[in-house]
PDB file of C-alpha atoms in Angstrom:
ATOM      1  CA  MET W   1      58.389-231.802  51.328  1.00  0.00           C
ATOM      2  CA  ILE W   2      59.550-227.996  50.145  1.00  0.00           C
ATOM      3  CA  THR W   3      57.423-227.290  46.961  1.00  0.00           C
ATOM      4  CA  ASP W   4      59.086-225.686  43.857  1.00  0.00           C
ATOM      5  CA  LYS W   5      57.326-222.992  43.815  1.00  0.00           C
ATOM      6  CA  SER W   6      58.403-221.802  47.942  1.00  0.00           C
ATOM      7  CA  PHE W   7      61.907-222.705  46.342  1.00  0.00           C
ATOM      8  CA  ASN W   8      61.074-219.784  43.929  1.00  0.00           C
ATOM      9  CA  TYR W   9      59.815-217.933  46.278  1.00  0.00           C
ATOM     10  CA  LEU W  10      62.751-217.885  48.838  1.00  0.00           C
ATOM     11  CA  VAL W  11      65.065-217.233  46.216  1.00  0.00           C
ATOM     12  CA  ASP W  12      63.251-214.240  45.149  1.00  0.00           C
ATOM     13  CA  GLN W  13      63.105-213.169  48.928  1.00  0.00           C
ATOM     14  CA  VAL W  14      67.015-213.511  49.287  1.00  0.00           C
ATOM     15  CA  TYR W  15      67.005-210.384  47.294  1.00  0.00           C
ATOM     16  CA  GLU W  16      65.991-208.845  50.300  1.00  0.00           C
ATOM     17  CA  VAL W  17      69.006-209.919  52.591  1.00  0.00           C
ATOM     18  CA  ASP W  18      71.118-206.623  50.629  1.00  0.00           C
ATOM     19  CA  LYS W  19      71.229-203.781  52.685  1.00  0.00           C
ATOM     20  CA  ASN W  20      70.901-201.498  50.325  1.00  0.00           C
ATOM     21  CA  LYS W  21      67.881-202.479  48.946  1.00  0.00           C
ATOM     22  CA  ASN W  22      65.497-203.060  52.420  1.00  0.00           C
ATOM     23  CA  SER W  23      65.950-200.780  54.721  1.00  0.00           C
ATOM     24  CA  THR W  24      64.600-204.137  57.062  1.00  0.00           C
ATOM     25  CA  PRO W  25      66.374-206.943  55.532  1.00  0.00           C
ATOM     26  CA  TRP W  26      65.825-210.375  56.104  1.00  0.00           C
ATOM     27  CA  LYS W  27      68.782-211.400  59.739  1.00  0.00           C
ATOM     28  CA  ALA W  28      68.693-214.595  61.726  1.00  0.00           C
ATOM     29  CA  GLY W  29      65.019-215.342  63.567  1.00  0.00           C
ATOM     30  CA  ASP W  30      63.012-213.790  60.632  1.00  0.00           C
ATOM     31  CA  GLU W  31      60.900-215.576  59.838  1.00  0.00           C
ATOM     32  CA  LEU W  32      59.194-216.351  56.338  1.00  0.00           C
ATOM     33  CA  ARG W  33      56.000-217.593  54.768  1.00  0.00           C
ATOM     34  CA  LYS W  34      54.736-218.373  51.939  1.00  0.00           C
ATOM     35  CA  ASP W  35      51.012-220.628  51.263  1.00  0.00           C
ATOM     36  CA  SER W  36      51.619-223.448  53.591  1.00  0.00           C
ATOM     37  CA  GLN W  37      55.054-223.092  54.015  1.00  0.00           C
ATOM     38  CA  THR W  38      57.274-220.960  56.575  1.00  0.00           C
ATOM     39  CA  PHE W  39      60.783-220.584  57.015  1.00  0.00           C
ATOM     40  CA  ARG W  40      63.270-219.515  59.450  1.00  0.00           C
ATOM     41  CA  VAL W  41      66.144-217.468  58.998  1.00  0.00           C
ATOM     42  CA  LEU W  42      68.478-219.509  60.301  1.00  0.00           C
ATOM     43  CA  SER W  43      71.447-216.749  59.383  1.00  0.00           C
ATOM     44  CA  ALA W  44      72.121-214.139  56.216  1.00  0.00           C
ATOM     45  CA  LYS W  45      75.183-212.476  54.403  1.00  0.00           C
ATOM     46  CA  ASP W  46      74.939-209.436  53.236  1.00  0.00           C
ATOM     47  CA  ASN W  47      78.989-209.290  51.706  1.00  0.00           C
ATOM     48  CA  THR W  48      80.016-205.210  50.798  1.00  0.00           C
ATOM     49  CA  SER W  49      82.916-206.134  49.420  1.00  0.00           C
ATOM     50  CA  ASN W  50      82.041-208.817  46.667  1.00  0.00           C
ATOM     51  CA  GLY W  51      78.223-207.961  46.816  1.00  0.00           C
ATOM     52  CA  MET W  52      76.865-211.377  47.574  1.00  0.00           C
ATOM     53  CA  GLN W  53      73.756-212.350  49.363  1.00  0.00           C
ATOM     54  CA  ALA W  54      72.920-215.184  51.185  1.00  0.00           C
ATOM     55  CA  MET W  55      70.431-216.470  53.810  1.00  0.00           C
ATOM     56  CA  ALA W  56      69.837-220.234  55.142  1.00  0.00           C
ATOM     57  CA  VAL W  57      66.797-221.066  56.054  1.00  0.00           C
ATOM     58  CA  ALA W  58      64.605-224.342  57.271  1.00  0.00           C
ATOM     59  CA  PRO W  59      60.972-225.577  57.286  1.00  0.00           C
ATOM     60  CA  VAL W  60      58.757-224.879  59.996  1.00  0.00           C
ATOM     61  CA  ASP W  61      55.913-227.148  60.683  1.00  0.00           C
ATOM     62  CA  LYS W  62      52.238-225.842  62.054  1.00  0.00           C
ATOM     63  CA  ASN W  63      53.475-226.500  66.128  1.00  0.00           C
ATOM     64  CA  GLY W  64      55.944-224.020  65.539  1.00  0.00           C
ATOM     65  CA  ASN W  65      58.966-226.479  65.337  1.00  0.00           C
ATOM     66  CA  VAL W  66      61.761-225.739  63.200  1.00  0.00           C
ATOM     67  CA  ASP W  67      62.826-228.595  61.078  1.00  0.00           C
ATOM     68  CA  TYR W  68      66.599-228.190  61.060  1.00  0.00           C
ATOM     69  CA  SER W  69      67.394-231.760  59.401  1.00  0.00           C
ATOM     70  CA  HIS W  70      67.032-229.549  55.615  1.00  0.00           C
ATOM     71  CA  VAL W  71      68.658-226.824  55.104  1.00  0.00           C
ATOM     72  CA  VAL W  72      67.893-224.209  51.795  1.00  0.00           C
ATOM     73  CA  ILE W  73      70.958-222.197  51.202  1.00  0.00           C
ATOM     74  CA  ALA W  74      69.259-219.569  49.306  1.00  0.00           C
ATOM     75  CA  TYR W  75      71.639-216.595  46.893  1.00  0.00           C
ATOM     76  CA  ALA W  76      71.168-213.024  45.201  1.00  0.00           C
ATOM     77  CA  GLY W  77      71.690-212.748  41.603  1.00  0.00           C
ATOM     78  CA  THR W  78      72.218-209.611  40.327  1.00  0.00           C
ATOM     79  CA  ASN W  79      71.388-206.378  41.439  1.00  0.00           C
ATOM     80  CA  ARG W  80      71.807-203.925  38.155  1.00  0.00           C
ATOM     81  CA  ASP W  81      72.664-201.046  40.483  1.00  0.00           C
ATOM     82  CA  ASP W  82      75.371-202.621  42.350  1.00  0.00           C
ATOM     83  CA  ARG W  83      78.667-202.419  40.352  1.00  0.00           C
ATOM     84  CA  LEU W  84      79.504-204.948  42.421  1.00  0.00           C
ATOM     85  CA  ASP W  85      77.551-207.422  41.132  1.00  0.00           C
ATOM     86  CA  ILE W  86      77.833-206.184  36.894  1.00  0.00           C
ATOM     87  CA  GLN W  87      81.716-207.264  37.887  1.00  0.00           C
ATOM     88  CA  THR W  88      80.519-210.131  39.145  1.00  0.00           C
ATOM     89  CA  ASP W  89      78.964-211.524  35.647  1.00  0.00           C
ATOM     90  CA  ILE W  90      81.357-209.827  34.038  1.00  0.00           C
ATOM     91  CA  GLN W  91      84.737-211.147  35.405  1.00  0.00           C
ATOM     92  CA  SER W  92      83.357-214.622  36.848  1.00  0.00           C
ATOM     93  CA  ILE W  93      80.471-216.107  34.703  1.00  0.00           C
ATOM     94  CA  GLY W  94      81.914-214.406  31.797  1.00  0.00           C
ATOM     95  CA  PHE W  95      85.455-214.809  31.980  1.00  0.00           C
ATOM     96  CA  GLY W  96      86.067-217.351  34.875  1.00  0.00           C
ATOM     97  CA  ASP W  97      87.977-215.373  37.001  1.00  0.00           C
ATOM     98  CA  ARG W  98      88.018-216.869  40.401  1.00  0.00           C
ATOM     99  CA  ARG W  99      89.135-213.209  42.084  1.00  0.00           C
ATOM    100  CA  MET W 100      87.470-209.998  41.807  1.00  0.00           C
ATOM    101  CA  LEU W 101      89.620-208.103  40.434  1.00  0.00           C
ATOM    102  CA  SER W 102      89.472-204.448  43.655  1.00  0.00           C
ATOM    103  CA  ASP W 103      92.328-201.842  42.005  1.00  0.00           C
ATOM    104  CA  SER W 104      93.316-201.577  38.497  1.00  0.00           C
ATOM    105  CA  LYS W 105      95.747-199.497  39.532  1.00  0.00           C
ATOM    106  CA  THR W 106      97.707-201.686  42.058  1.00  0.00           C
ATOM    107  CA  LYS W 107      96.335-204.395  40.614  1.00  0.00           C
ATOM    108  CA  THR W 108      94.896-206.353  43.683  1.00  0.00           C
ATOM    109  CA  PHE W 109      92.154-208.060  44.312  1.00  0.00           C
ATOM    110  CA  ARG W 110      89.180-208.642  46.494  1.00  0.00           C
ATOM    111  CA  LYS W 111      88.084-212.950  47.004  1.00  0.00           C
ATOM    112  CA  SER W 112      84.779-213.307  44.890  1.00  0.00           C
ATOM    113  CA  GLN W 113      80.913-213.624  45.534  1.00  0.00           C
ATOM    114  CA  PHE W 114      81.568-217.665  44.508  1.00  0.00           C
ATOM    115  CA  GLN W 115      84.399-217.891  46.841  1.00  0.00           C
ATOM    116  CA  THR W 116      82.621-215.649  49.486  1.00  0.00           C
ATOM    117  CA  ALA W 117      79.390-217.866  48.453  1.00  0.00           C
ATOM    118  CA  LEU W 118      81.104-221.165  49.278  1.00  0.00           C
ATOM    119  CA  SER W 119      82.579-220.104  52.845  1.00  0.00           C
ATOM    120  CA  PHE W 120      79.258-219.234  53.538  1.00  0.00           C
ATOM    121  CA  ALA W 121      77.311-222.446  52.933  1.00  0.00           C
ATOM    122  CA  GLU W 122      80.451-224.010  54.951  1.00  0.00           C
ATOM    123  CA  GLU W 123      79.544-221.584  58.002  1.00  0.00           C
ATOM    124  CA  ILE W 124      76.448-223.376  57.416  1.00  0.00           C
ATOM    125  CA  GLU W 125      77.622-227.154  57.621  1.00  0.00           C
ATOM    126  CA  LYS W 126      79.579-226.037  60.229  1.00  0.00           C
ATOM    127  CA  THR W 127      76.687-225.480  62.382  1.00  0.00           C
ATOM    128  CA  TYR W 128      74.580-228.049  60.757  1.00  0.00           C
ATOM    129  CA  PRO W 129      76.436-231.083  60.247  1.00  0.00           C
ATOM    130  CA  SER W 130      73.567-234.004  60.345  1.00  0.00           C
ATOM    131  CA  ALA W 131      71.445-231.407  58.333  1.00  0.00           C
ATOM    132  CA  LYS W 132      70.714-232.362  54.356  1.00  0.00           C
ATOM    133  CA  ILE W 133      71.474-228.761  52.592  1.00  0.00           C
ATOM    134  CA  THR W 134      70.427-227.191  49.438  1.00  0.00           C
ATOM    135  CA  THR W 135      71.383-224.869  47.631  1.00  0.00           C
ATOM    136  CA  ALA W 136      68.688-222.112  45.819  1.00  0.00           C
ATOM    137  CA  GLY W 137      69.087-219.371  43.363  1.00  0.00           C
ATOM    138  CA  HIS W 138      67.942-216.962  40.225  1.00  0.00           C
ATOM    139  CA  SER W 139      70.319-215.706  38.234  1.00  0.00           C
ATOM    140  CA  LEU W 140      73.497-215.023  38.943  1.00  0.00           C
ATOM    141  CA  GLY W 141      72.100-216.591  42.323  1.00  0.00           C
ATOM    142  CA  GLU W 142      71.178-220.079  40.619  1.00  0.00           C
ATOM    143  CA  SER W 143      75.393-219.947  39.201  1.00  0.00           C
ATOM    144  CA  LEU W 144      76.434-219.318  42.962  1.00  0.00           C
ATOM    145  CA  ALA W 145      74.354-222.213  43.929  1.00  0.00           C
ATOM    146  CA  MET W 146      75.224-224.664  41.634  1.00  0.00           C
ATOM    147  CA  TYR W 147      79.444-224.144  41.646  1.00  0.00           C
ATOM    148  CA  VAL W 148      78.228-223.993  45.830  1.00  0.00           C
ATOM    149  CA  ALA W 149      76.540-227.278  45.086  1.00  0.00           C
ATOM    150  CA  LEU W 150      78.977-229.332  43.270  1.00  0.00           C
ATOM    151  CA  LYS W 151      81.750-228.218  45.530  1.00  0.00           C
ATOM    152  CA  ARG W 152      80.832-229.221  48.629  1.00  0.00           C
ATOM    153  CA  GLY W 153      78.301-232.486  47.298  1.00  0.00           C
ATOM    154  CA  TYR W 154      74.837-230.776  48.011  1.00  0.00           C
ATOM    155  CA  ALA W 155      71.646-230.536  45.749  1.00  0.00           C
ATOM    156  CA  ASN W 156      70.237-228.051  43.772  1.00  0.00           C
ATOM    157  CA  ILE W 157      67.037-226.625  42.502  1.00  0.00           C
ATOM    158  CA  GLY W 158      67.362-222.670  41.075  1.00  0.00           C
ATOM    159  CA  TYR W 159      65.968-220.311  38.242  1.00  0.00           C
ATOM    160  CA  ASN W 160      67.802-219.012  34.983  1.00  0.00           C
ATOM    161  CA  GLY W 161      71.165-219.456  36.258  1.00  0.00           C
ATOM    162  CA  PRO W 162      74.037-218.401  33.508  1.00  0.00           C
ATOM    163  CA  ASP W 163      76.234-222.127  33.315  1.00  0.00           C
ATOM    164  CA  ILE W 164      79.219-222.090  35.196  1.00  0.00           C
ATOM    165  CA  HIS W 165      81.327-223.955  32.789  1.00  0.00           C
ATOM    166  CA  ASN W 166      83.965-221.172  32.630  1.00  0.00           C
ATOM    167  CA  LEU W 167      84.834-221.553  36.454  1.00  0.00           C
ATOM    168  CA  ILE W 168      84.994-225.304  36.622  1.00  0.00           C
ATOM    169  CA  SER W 169      87.630-228.023  35.277  1.00  0.00           C
ATOM    170  CA  LYS W 170      86.966-230.208  32.991  1.00  0.00           C
ATOM    171  CA  GLU W 171      86.128-233.443  35.729  1.00  0.00           C
ATOM    172  CA  GLU W 172      83.667-230.732  37.561  1.00  0.00           C
ATOM    173  CA  ILE W 173      81.928-229.865  33.877  1.00  0.00           C
ATOM    174  CA  LYS W 174      81.765-234.120  32.367  1.00  0.00           C
ATOM    175  CA  TYR W 175      80.835-234.959  36.840  1.00  0.00           C
ATOM    176  CA  MET W 176      77.854-231.618  36.483  1.00  0.00           C
ATOM    177  CA  GLN W 177      76.888-233.662  32.507  1.00  0.00           C
ATOM    178  CA  GLU W 178      76.376-237.186  34.849  1.00  0.00           C
ATOM    179  CA  HIS W 179      74.832-236.185  37.711  1.00  0.00           C
ATOM    180  CA  PRO W 180      71.692-234.130  36.601  1.00  0.00           C
ATOM    181  CA  GLU W 181      69.662-235.258  38.950  1.00  0.00           C
ATOM    182  CA  GLN W 182      71.636-232.881  41.874  1.00  0.00           C
ATOM    183  CA  PHE W 183      71.432-229.836  39.842  1.00  0.00           C
ATOM    184  CA  ARG W 184      67.835-228.370  38.215  1.00  0.00           C
ATOM    185  CA  ASN W 185      68.524-225.271  36.635  1.00  0.00           C
ATOM    186  CA  TYR W 186      65.236-224.090  35.078  1.00  0.00           C
ATOM    187  CA  ARG W 187      65.266-221.961  32.350  1.00  0.00           C
ATOM    188  CA  HIS W 188      62.924-220.230  30.386  1.00  0.00           C
ATOM    189  CA  LYS W 189      64.164-220.888  26.887  1.00  0.00           C
ATOM    190  CA  TYR W 190      64.241-217.055  25.755  1.00  0.00           C
ATOM    191  CA  ASP W 191      66.086-215.792  28.412  1.00  0.00           C
ATOM    192  CA  PHE W 192      68.790-214.184  27.062  1.00  0.00           C
ATOM    193  CA  ILE W 193      70.037-213.674  30.081  1.00  0.00           C
ATOM    194  CA  GLY W 194      70.172-217.279  31.581  1.00  0.00           C
ATOM    195  CA  ASN W 195      71.194-218.253  28.390  1.00  0.00           C
ATOM    196  CA  ILE W 196      73.854-215.958  27.221  1.00  0.00           C
ATOM    197  CA  MET W 197      77.025-218.711  28.314  1.00  0.00           C
ATOM    198  CA  GLY W 198      75.222-221.688  26.567  1.00  0.00           C
ATOM    199  CA  ASN W 199      74.132-225.541  28.694  1.00  0.00           C
ATOM    200  CA  THR W 200      78.194-226.817  28.635  1.00  0.00           C
ATOM    201  CA  THR W 201      77.586-228.742  31.946  1.00  0.00           C
ATOM    202  CA  GLN W 202      73.529-229.782  30.602  1.00  0.00           C
ATOM    203  CA  THR W 203      71.776-229.020  33.865  1.00  0.00           C
ATOM    204  CA  ALA W 204      69.378-226.395  32.183  1.00  0.00           C
ATOM    205  CA  ILE W 205      65.992-227.755  32.546  1.00  0.00           C
ATOM    206  CA  TYR W 206      64.007-226.176  30.230  1.00  0.00           C
ATOM    207  CA  PRO W 207      59.424-226.337  30.401  1.00  0.00           C
ATOM    208  CA  TYR W 208      57.745-226.748  27.773  1.00  0.00           C
ATOM    209  CA  ILE W 209      56.358-223.829  26.052  1.00  0.00           C
ATOM    210  CA  TYR W 210      52.989-223.613  24.161  1.00  0.00           C
ATOM    211  CA  PRO W 211      52.729-222.972  20.811  1.00  0.00           C
ATOM    212  CA  ALA W 212      50.102-219.735  21.971  1.00  0.00           C
ATOM    213  CA  LYS W 213      52.297-218.511  24.028  1.00  0.00           C
ATOM    214  CA  ASP W 214      55.819-219.507  22.069  1.00  0.00           C
ATOM    215  CA  ASN W 215      57.215-216.481  20.993  1.00  0.00           C
ATOM    216  CA  TRP W 216      59.670-213.205  21.457  1.00  0.00           C
ATOM    217  CA  GLY W 217      57.970-211.117  23.165  1.00  0.00           C
ATOM    218  CA  ASP W 218      60.208-209.077  26.000  1.00  0.00           C
ATOM    219  CA  LYS W 219      63.127-210.881  26.131  1.00  0.00           C
ATOM    220  CA  LEU W 220      64.123-209.612  29.423  1.00  0.00           C
ATOM    221  CA  GLU W 221      60.583-210.447  31.225  1.00  0.00           C
ATOM    222  CA  TYR W 222      62.131-214.173  30.688  1.00  0.00           C
ATOM    223  CA  HIS W 223      64.490-213.799  33.204  1.00  0.00           C
ATOM    224  CA  ASN W 224      61.924-213.008  35.795  1.00  0.00           C
ATOM    225  CA  LEU W 225      60.921-215.449  38.502  1.00  0.00           C
ATOM    226  CA  SER W 226      57.690-214.173  38.254  1.00  0.00           C
ATOM    227  CA  GLN W 227      57.089-216.050  34.388  1.00  0.00           C
ATOM    228  CA  TRP W 228      57.318-219.440  35.842  1.00  0.00           C
ATOM    229  CA  ARG W 229      53.703-221.257  36.716  1.00  0.00           C
ATOM    230  CA  PHE W 230      53.501-223.668  40.115  1.00  0.00           C
ATOM    231  CA  ASP W 231      50.006-226.505  40.140  1.00  0.00           C
ATOM    232  CA  GLU W 232      48.166-227.137  43.209  1.00  0.00           C
ATOM    233  CA  ASN W 233      50.765-229.007  44.506  1.00  0.00           C
ATOM    234  CA  GLY W 234      53.180-226.023  44.542  1.00  0.00           C
ATOM    235  CA  GLN W 235      55.107-227.827  42.005  1.00  0.00           C
ATOM    236  CA  LEU W 236      56.480-226.375  38.499  1.00  0.00           C
ATOM    237  CA  VAL W 237      54.297-226.913  35.209  1.00  0.00           C
ATOM    238  CA  ASP W 238      54.855-226.769  31.734  1.00  0.00           C
ATOM    239  CA  LEU W 239      54.161-222.477  30.804  1.00  0.00           C
TER     240      LEU W 239
END
């Protein structure tokens, strides 16, 4: 079983697919290790047109065998230095645009990160048709992951993802509200970024925060993956 802690690690590592951030980005065939779990990168995508980064990984057992029956597709969140990520935050999550304005003068558009995130998942599903697929992400990446999970019927787990209700239909909002077991979007209640779009889909999960830690502090810090805590089995615990 892939633990909450391993998902946290994977959605952190997918940021390293970005060639602008990492001179040696993750690629197919690379292996990622966290505690007792190892993962093989099956495919990695760095879309320079709209700024989407994603990778598909599968667990590797102690004998080096890849378990292709369970594939995780992890999506990267916002790179604050990437204007395309900022544009996606504003146009897609904020205003519900499924396309990104490429040139305001010519009124031309490019595919949004949500469109290419879905296309990447469809490619992985075709390559591994028997696999159980789980999407994962952090911040914008979790918004992408929830969107793909909704459209393709996958399970989802992620951290601090803004709500996607502006991007989906009323029927899809109702579906997400009625299937909390499919979407696990862990949020810190003081995370301004993760909570910016509210919780219309009712997918946010707020762990208990002990009184001694129940204060505002640095609002931006609460958005970081390092805020989360896990037990000895790798399961997320209250803060």
